[in-house]
């Protein structure tokens, strides 16, 4: 999958900017970015449509790109998984739903759940010319910190949502999300030590609930990483002119660091697990060195010499986050 926004979503986002002060948007987008970096999350700064529009400018491209990458990895591990229904919990303006439809176009029904009315209204505006499941999606007010009457779905997604829930309430949220899942649950968080800690705790809880680990981990044993190391990946995405203005940046691209966790119900058929690349491959003339998390539950450094032509050819295009 491409990290670019789908054409219909990009066009809808551009329409939002018509007649709006770019300087004002950039200022609001800067507030959102600072809140994000300061671990505050978006809930405290997105209170109206102006804030939601600024969020679309500042954060939607990156959250979409991270979800698209995570969903693509899930689809490779579970190629037979074909969800009909989607629950996007903590949906924001709906970027994860768009990425899900790009990955699994057979989705025919969707529910977007969020506690912020401004986000849900924005999700509806962005989806006006989008795919039918999003155009006609049910947009429901709901508190992720208090699971109650959530609809079940084949695919349940919560992206960049756990960070805004008090640590003491996150386990209850994870259990609620898993209870709503009939097929696959996917969690996406910022690629920070805190984001990794949240998903490692969620992983332990879900294994205890009988979930099968799908990705990125190739095993269900205890995580072998030791502080200060942490698991995360990076997705590069293009920046529009307005995106660069909002970020106060000159580079035409952005590198979004993220971490994800995907688990499955027993009925989902999975391909055999293979090692996961945990860091950028180190390429030197005689060899490529890979940092791998293995199906045996260990982290190892593996060197593939150039003289081993078949093995070298099979790994030289691998990138950070790929399955071996």
Short mmCIF file of C-alpha atoms in Angstrom, two decimals:
data_model
loop_
_atom_site.label_atom_id
_atom_site.label_comp_id
_atom_site.label_asym_id
_atom_site.label_seq_id
_atom_site.Cartn_x
_atom_site.Cartn_y
_atom_site.Cartn_z
CA UNK A 1 0.00 0.00 0.00
CA UNK A 2 1.04 3.58 -0.63
CA UNK A 3 1.30 5.95 2.36
CA UNK A 4 -0.38 8.69 0.29
CA UNK A 5 -3.92 9.65 1.22
CA UNK A 6 -6.51 8.12 -1.15
CA UNK A 7 -7.48 10.63 -3.86
CA UNK A 8 -11.01 11.14 -2.48
CA UNK A 9 -9.70 11.79 1.03
CA UNK A 10 -6.98 14.13 -0.22
CA UNK A 11 -9.53 16.08 -2.26
CA UNK A 12 -11.88 16.33 0.73
CA UNK A 13 -9.04 17.58 2.95
CA UNK A 14 -8.08 20.19 0.36
CA UNK A 15 -11.69 21.43 0.18
CA UNK A 16 -11.56 22.09 3.92
CA UNK A 17 -8.76 24.57 3.36
CA UNK A 18 -10.63 26.70 0.83
CA UNK A 19 -11.22 30.20 2.13
CA UNK A 20 -9.45 29.46 5.43
CA UNK A 21 -6.49 31.46 6.69
CA UNK A 22 -3.38 29.35 6.24
CA UNK A 23 -1.63 31.25 9.02
CA UNK A 24 -4.48 30.58 11.43
CA UNK A 25 -4.57 26.92 10.49
CA UNK A 26 -0.82 26.62 10.90
CA UNK A 27 -1.04 28.15 14.38
CA UNK A 28 -3.77 25.69 15.44
CA UNK A 29 -1.90 22.80 13.83
CA UNK A 30 1.19 23.80 15.81
CA UNK A 31 -0.81 23.59 19.05
CA UNK A 32 -1.96 20.10 18.12
CA UNK A 33 1.58 18.99 17.26
CA UNK A 34 2.92 20.35 20.53
CA UNK A 35 0.16 18.60 22.48
CA UNK A 36 0.96 15.36 20.65
CA UNK A 37 4.67 15.60 21.43
CA UNK A 38 3.85 16.56 25.02
CA UNK A 39 1.80 13.36 25.52
CA UNK A 40 -1.36 15.38 26.01
CA UNK A 41 -3.13 13.96 22.96
CA UNK A 42 -5.54 15.78 20.69
CA UNK A 43 -8.67 15.70 22.88
CA UNK A 44 -7.72 18.75 24.90
CA UNK A 45 -7.03 21.00 21.89
CA UNK A 46 -9.61 19.86 19.31
CA UNK A 47 -12.87 21.33 20.53
CA UNK A 48 -14.51 22.66 17.36
CA UNK A 49 -14.42 22.38 13.57
CA UNK A 50 -11.49 24.79 13.32
CA UNK A 51 -9.50 22.51 15.60
CA UNK A 52 -10.61 19.41 13.69
CA UNK A 53 -9.57 21.05 10.41
CA UNK A 54 -6.15 21.85 11.86
CA UNK A 55 -5.85 18.24 13.00
CA UNK A 56 -6.59 17.04 9.47
CA UNK A 57 -3.78 19.24 8.23
CA UNK A 58 -1.25 18.38 10.95
CA UNK A 59 -1.86 14.74 11.84
CA UNK A 60 -4.24 12.94 9.45
CA UNK A 61 -1.59 12.17 6.77
CA UNK A 62 0.73 10.57 9.34
CA UNK A 63 -1.93 8.58 11.19
CA UNK A 64 -3.30 7.30 7.88
CA UNK A 65 0.18 6.28 6.69
CA UNK A 66 1.01 4.44 9.93
CA UNK A 67 -2.32 2.58 9.87
CA UNK A 68 -1.88 1.69 6.19
CA UNK A 69 1.54 0.19 6.94
CA UNK A 70 0.26 -1.78 9.94
CA UNK A 71 -2.80 -3.05 8.07
CA UNK A 72 -0.65 -4.16 5.14
CA UNK A 73 1.54 -6.22 7.47
CA UNK A 74 -1.60 -7.80 8.97
CA UNK A 75 -2.96 -8.65 5.52
CA UNK A 76 0.31 -10.41 4.64
CA UNK A 77 0.19 -12.55 7.79
CA UNK A 78 -3.56 -13.30 7.44
CA UNK A 79 -4.19 -13.24 3.66
CA UNK A 80 -7.50 -15.07 4.03
CA UNK A 81 -8.95 -12.57 6.48
CA UNK A 82 -11.81 -10.73 4.74
CA UNK A 83 -13.73 -8.56 7.22
CA UNK A 84 -17.25 -7.41 6.45
CA UNK A 85 -17.63 -5.04 9.41
CA UNK A 86 -15.38 -2.41 11.00
CA UNK A 87 -15.39 -0.72 14.40
CA UNK A 88 -13.02 2.27 14.46
CA UNK A 89 -12.76 3.09 18.17
CA UNK A 90 -11.38 6.55 18.94
CA UNK A 91 -11.89 7.26 15.25
CA UNK A 92 -10.98 10.94 15.20
CA UNK A 93 -11.63 12.22 11.67
CA UNK A 94 -11.71 8.65 10.36
CA UNK A 95 -8.26 8.12 8.84
CA UNK A 96 -7.95 4.53 10.08
CA UNK A 97 -11.25 3.65 8.42
CA UNK A 98 -10.00 4.91 5.07
CA UNK A 99 -6.82 2.84 5.45
CA UNK A 100 -8.90 -0.23 6.38
CA UNK A 101 -11.04 0.17 3.23
CA UNK A 102 -7.89 0.43 1.12
CA UNK A 103 -6.61 -2.83 2.63
CA UNK A 104 -9.91 -4.71 2.85
CA UNK A 105 -12.33 -3.29 0.22
CA UNK A 106 -14.84 -6.02 1.08
CA UNK A 107 -15.80 -4.14 4.27
CA UNK A 108 -19.48 -3.27 3.87
CA UNK A 109 -20.38 -1.67 7.19
CA UNK A 110 -18.57 0.61 9.63
CA UNK A 111 -19.10 2.23 13.02
CA UNK A 112 -16.94 5.21 14.03
CA UNK A 113 -16.79 5.69 17.79
CA UNK A 114 -15.36 8.80 19.46
CA UNK A 115 -16.08 11.00 22.47
CA UNK A 116 -15.42 14.18 20.48
CA UNK A 117 -18.40 15.45 18.40
CA UNK A 118 -16.11 17.76 16.38
CA UNK A 119 -14.08 14.76 15.20
CA UNK A 120 -17.15 12.74 14.25
CA UNK A 121 -18.61 15.66 12.31
CA UNK A 122 -15.30 16.05 10.50
CA UNK A 123 -15.22 12.33 9.71
CA UNK A 124 -18.62 12.73 8.06
CA UNK A 125 -17.48 15.72 5.99
CA UNK A 126 -14.35 13.92 4.79
CA UNK A 127 -16.36 10.84 3.80
CA UNK A 128 -19.03 12.65 1.76
CA UNK A 129 -17.47 11.51 -1.53
CA UNK A 130 -15.71 8.48 -0.07
CA UNK A 131 -16.44 4.75 -0.22
CA UNK A 132 -19.98 3.74 0.72
CA UNK A 133 -19.10 2.04 4.04
CA UNK A 134 -17.62 5.33 5.30
CA UNK A 135 -20.17 7.64 3.69
CA UNK A 136 -22.96 5.69 5.39
CA UNK A 137 -21.02 4.80 8.54
CA UNK A 138 -22.70 5.11 11.90
CA UNK A 139 -20.93 7.85 13.86
CA UNK A 140 -21.46 7.20 17.54
CA UNK A 141 -20.49 9.22 20.61
CA UNK A 142 -18.74 6.92 23.07
CA UNK A 143 -16.08 7.02 25.78
CA UNK A 144 -13.22 4.58 25.20
CA UNK A 145 -12.43 4.69 28.91
CA UNK A 146 -15.87 3.26 29.73
CA UNK A 147 -16.71 0.34 27.42
CA UNK A 148 -20.48 0.03 27.07
CA UNK A 149 -22.67 -1.40 24.33
CA UNK A 150 -19.95 -1.32 21.72
CA UNK A 151 -21.01 -3.11 18.52
CA UNK A 152 -19.06 -6.21 17.56
CA UNK A 153 -17.13 -6.23 14.30
CA UNK A 154 -14.87 -8.50 12.27
CA UNK A 155 -12.17 -5.83 12.38
CA UNK A 156 -11.71 -3.56 15.41
CA UNK A 157 -9.17 -0.72 15.24
CA UNK A 158 -8.01 1.77 17.87
CA UNK A 159 -5.32 4.08 16.50
CA UNK A 160 -3.56 6.76 18.53
CA UNK A 161 -6.31 6.41 21.13
CA UNK A 162 -4.86 4.68 24.20
CA UNK A 163 -2.55 7.62 24.91
CA UNK A 164 -5.59 9.74 25.78
CA UNK A 165 -6.91 7.25 28.36
CA UNK A 166 -5.68 7.26 31.95
CA UNK A 167 -3.26 4.41 32.58
CA UNK A 168 -5.53 2.93 35.25
CA UNK A 169 -8.39 2.63 32.73
CA UNK A 170 -6.49 1.22 29.77
CA UNK A 171 -6.89 -2.46 30.70
CA UNK A 172 -10.67 -2.03 30.82
CA UNK A 173 -10.55 -0.41 27.39
CA UNK A 174 -8.46 -3.24 25.93
CA UNK A 175 -10.87 -5.84 27.31
CA UNK A 176 -13.79 -3.92 25.81
CA UNK A 177 -12.11 -3.74 22.41
CA UNK A 178 -11.31 -7.47 22.49
CA UNK A 179 -14.87 -8.33 23.53
CA UNK A 180 -16.11 -6.42 20.46
CA UNK A 181 -13.71 -8.27 18.13
CA UNK A 182 -14.96 -11.26 16.16
CA UNK A 183 -11.87 -11.50 13.92
CA UNK A 184 -8.87 -9.18 14.28
CA UNK A 185 -8.04 -6.34 16.70
CA UNK A 186 -5.38 -3.80 15.67
CA UNK A 187 -3.92 -1.17 18.00
CA UNK A 188 -1.66 1.63 16.72
CA UNK A 189 0.24 4.03 18.97
CA UNK A 190 3.05 6.59 18.68
CA UNK A 191 6.47 4.98 18.31
CA UNK A 192 7.74 6.23 21.65
CA UNK A 193 8.84 4.32 24.76
CA UNK A 194 5.47 5.21 26.31
CA UNK A 195 3.57 3.96 23.26
CA UNK A 196 5.54 0.73 23.31
CA UNK A 197 4.88 0.28 27.04
CA UNK A 198 1.14 0.66 26.48
CA UNK A 199 1.09 -1.95 23.74
CA UNK A 200 3.36 -4.35 25.62
CA UNK A 201 0.89 -4.24 28.52
CA UNK A 202 -2.00 -4.73 26.07
CA UNK A 203 -0.13 -7.67 24.52
CA UNK A 204 0.27 -9.40 27.88
CA UNK A 205 -3.40 -8.84 28.70
CA UNK A 206 -4.64 -10.11 25.33
CA UNK A 207 -2.47 -13.23 25.43
CA UNK A 208 -4.06 -13.96 28.78
CA UNK A 209 -7.47 -13.56 27.14
CA UNK A 210 -6.60 -16.21 24.53
CA UNK A 211 -5.69 -13.92 21.62
CA UNK A 212 -3.31 -15.16 18.93
CA UNK A 213 -0.47 -12.71 18.23
CA UNK A 214 -0.57 -11.77 14.56
CA UNK A 215 1.94 -8.93 14.12
CA UNK A 216 4.48 -7.47 14.51
CA UNK A 217 5.66 -10.05 17.04
CA UNK A 218 6.46 -13.46 15.49
CA UNK A 219 5.81 -15.20 18.83
CA UNK A 220 3.62 -15.09 21.94
CA UNK A 221 6.42 -15.44 24.47
CA UNK A 222 7.57 -12.65 26.79
CA UNK A 223 8.89 -9.65 24.89
CA UNK A 224 12.71 -10.03 24.78
CA UNK A 225 13.48 -6.30 24.54
CA UNK A 226 15.17 -4.71 27.54
CA UNK A 227 15.13 -1.01 28.41
CA UNK A 228 16.25 1.40 27.11
CA UNK A 229 15.47 -0.46 23.87
CA UNK A 230 11.90 -0.40 22.62
CA UNK A 231 10.05 -1.72 19.56
CA UNK A 232 8.86 0.79 16.97
CA UNK A 233 8.85 1.34 13.23
CA UNK A 234 8.86 4.26 10.82
CA UNK A 235 6.75 5.14 7.80
CA UNK A 236 7.80 7.87 5.37
CA UNK A 237 4.99 9.93 3.83
CA UNK A 238 4.86 12.91 1.47
CA UNK A 239 4.03 16.41 2.72
CA UNK A 240 1.81 18.82 0.82
CA UNK A 241 2.64 22.53 0.74
CA UNK A 242 0.05 23.21 3.45
CA UNK A 243 1.37 20.30 5.51
CA UNK A 244 4.87 21.78 5.37
CA UNK A 245 3.48 25.18 6.38
CA UNK A 246 1.66 23.67 9.35
CA UNK A 247 4.80 21.87 10.47
CA UNK A 248 7.10 24.82 9.82
CA UNK A 249 9.20 22.40 7.79
CA UNK A 250 11.01 22.50 4.44
CA UNK A 251 11.41 18.76 3.80
CA UNK A 252 8.86 17.35 1.31
CA UNK A 253 8.43 14.23 3.45
CA UNK A 254 7.81 13.21 7.06
CA UNK A 255 8.89 10.10 8.96
CA UNK A 256 6.14 8.92 11.28
CA UNK A 257 7.37 6.69 14.11
CA UNK A 258 4.72 4.26 15.29
CA UNK A 259 4.14 0.94 17.01
CA UNK A 260 1.26 -1.45 16.44
CA UNK A 261 -0.16 -4.70 17.75
CA UNK A 262 -2.50 -7.05 15.90
CA UNK A 263 -4.18 -10.05 17.49
CA UNK A 264 -6.69 -12.54 16.15
CA UNK A 265 -9.49 -14.80 17.26
CA UNK A 266 -8.84 -18.56 16.85
CA UNK A 267 -10.92 -18.72 13.65
CA UNK A 268 -8.51 -16.49 11.70
CA UNK A 269 -5.99 -18.51 9.67
CA UNK A 270 -2.43 -17.21 9.92
CA UNK A 271 0.61 -17.80 7.75
CA UNK A 272 3.63 -19.21 9.64
CA UNK A 273 5.47 -16.51 11.58
CA UNK A 274 8.89 -15.35 10.36
CA UNK A 275 11.47 -13.06 11.99
CA UNK A 276 10.70 -9.32 12.08
CA UNK A 277 13.32 -6.66 11.25
CA UNK A 278 13.54 -4.41 14.34
CA UNK A 279 15.91 -1.71 13.08
CA UNK A 280 17.21 -0.25 9.81
CA UNK A 281 19.38 -2.91 8.13
CA UNK A 282 23.10 -2.13 8.34
CA UNK A 283 24.44 -2.47 4.81
CA UNK A 284 28.16 -2.82 4.26
CA UNK A 285 30.14 -4.08 1.29
CA UNK A 286 30.70 -7.63 2.54
CA UNK A 287 27.34 -8.19 4.27
CA UNK A 288 23.97 -6.99 5.49
CA UNK A 289 23.35 -7.14 9.25
CA UNK A 290 19.78 -7.44 10.50
CA UNK A 291 18.39 -7.01 14.00
CA UNK A 292 15.61 -9.59 14.23
CA UNK A 293 12.87 -10.66 16.60
CA UNK A 294 12.56 -14.40 16.01
CA UNK A 295 9.71 -16.92 16.33
CA UNK A 296 11.71 -18.49 19.15
CA UNK A 297 11.15 -15.36 21.25
CA UNK A 298 14.66 -13.91 21.03
CA UNK A 299 16.34 -10.84 19.56
CA UNK A 300 19.37 -11.67 17.45
CA UNK A 301 21.77 -9.98 15.05
CA UNK A 302 22.02 -11.92 11.80
CA UNK A 303 24.68 -11.26 9.16
CA UNK A 304 24.08 -12.26 5.55
CA UNK A 305 27.28 -12.26 3.51
CA UNK A 306 27.25 -10.98 -0.05
CA UNK A 307 29.01 -14.12 -1.19
CA UNK A 308 25.88 -16.09 -0.25
CA UNK A 309 24.15 -14.75 -3.33
CA UNK A 310 20.74 -16.39 -2.86
CA UNK A 311 20.35 -15.33 0.77
CA UNK A 312 21.77 -11.85 0.09
CA UNK A 313 19.34 -11.30 -2.78
CA UNK A 314 16.41 -12.32 -0.58
CA UNK A 315 17.16 -9.74 2.12
CA UNK A 316 18.81 -6.77 0.41
CA UNK A 317 15.47 -5.03 -0.19
CA UNK A 318 14.18 -5.60 3.33
CA UNK A 319 13.41 -2.52 5.37
CA UNK A 320 12.81 -1.70 9.02
CA UNK A 321 9.61 -3.41 10.14
CA UNK A 322 9.46 -6.01 7.37
CA UNK A 323 8.99 -9.72 7.99
CA UNK A 324 11.98 -11.77 6.88
#
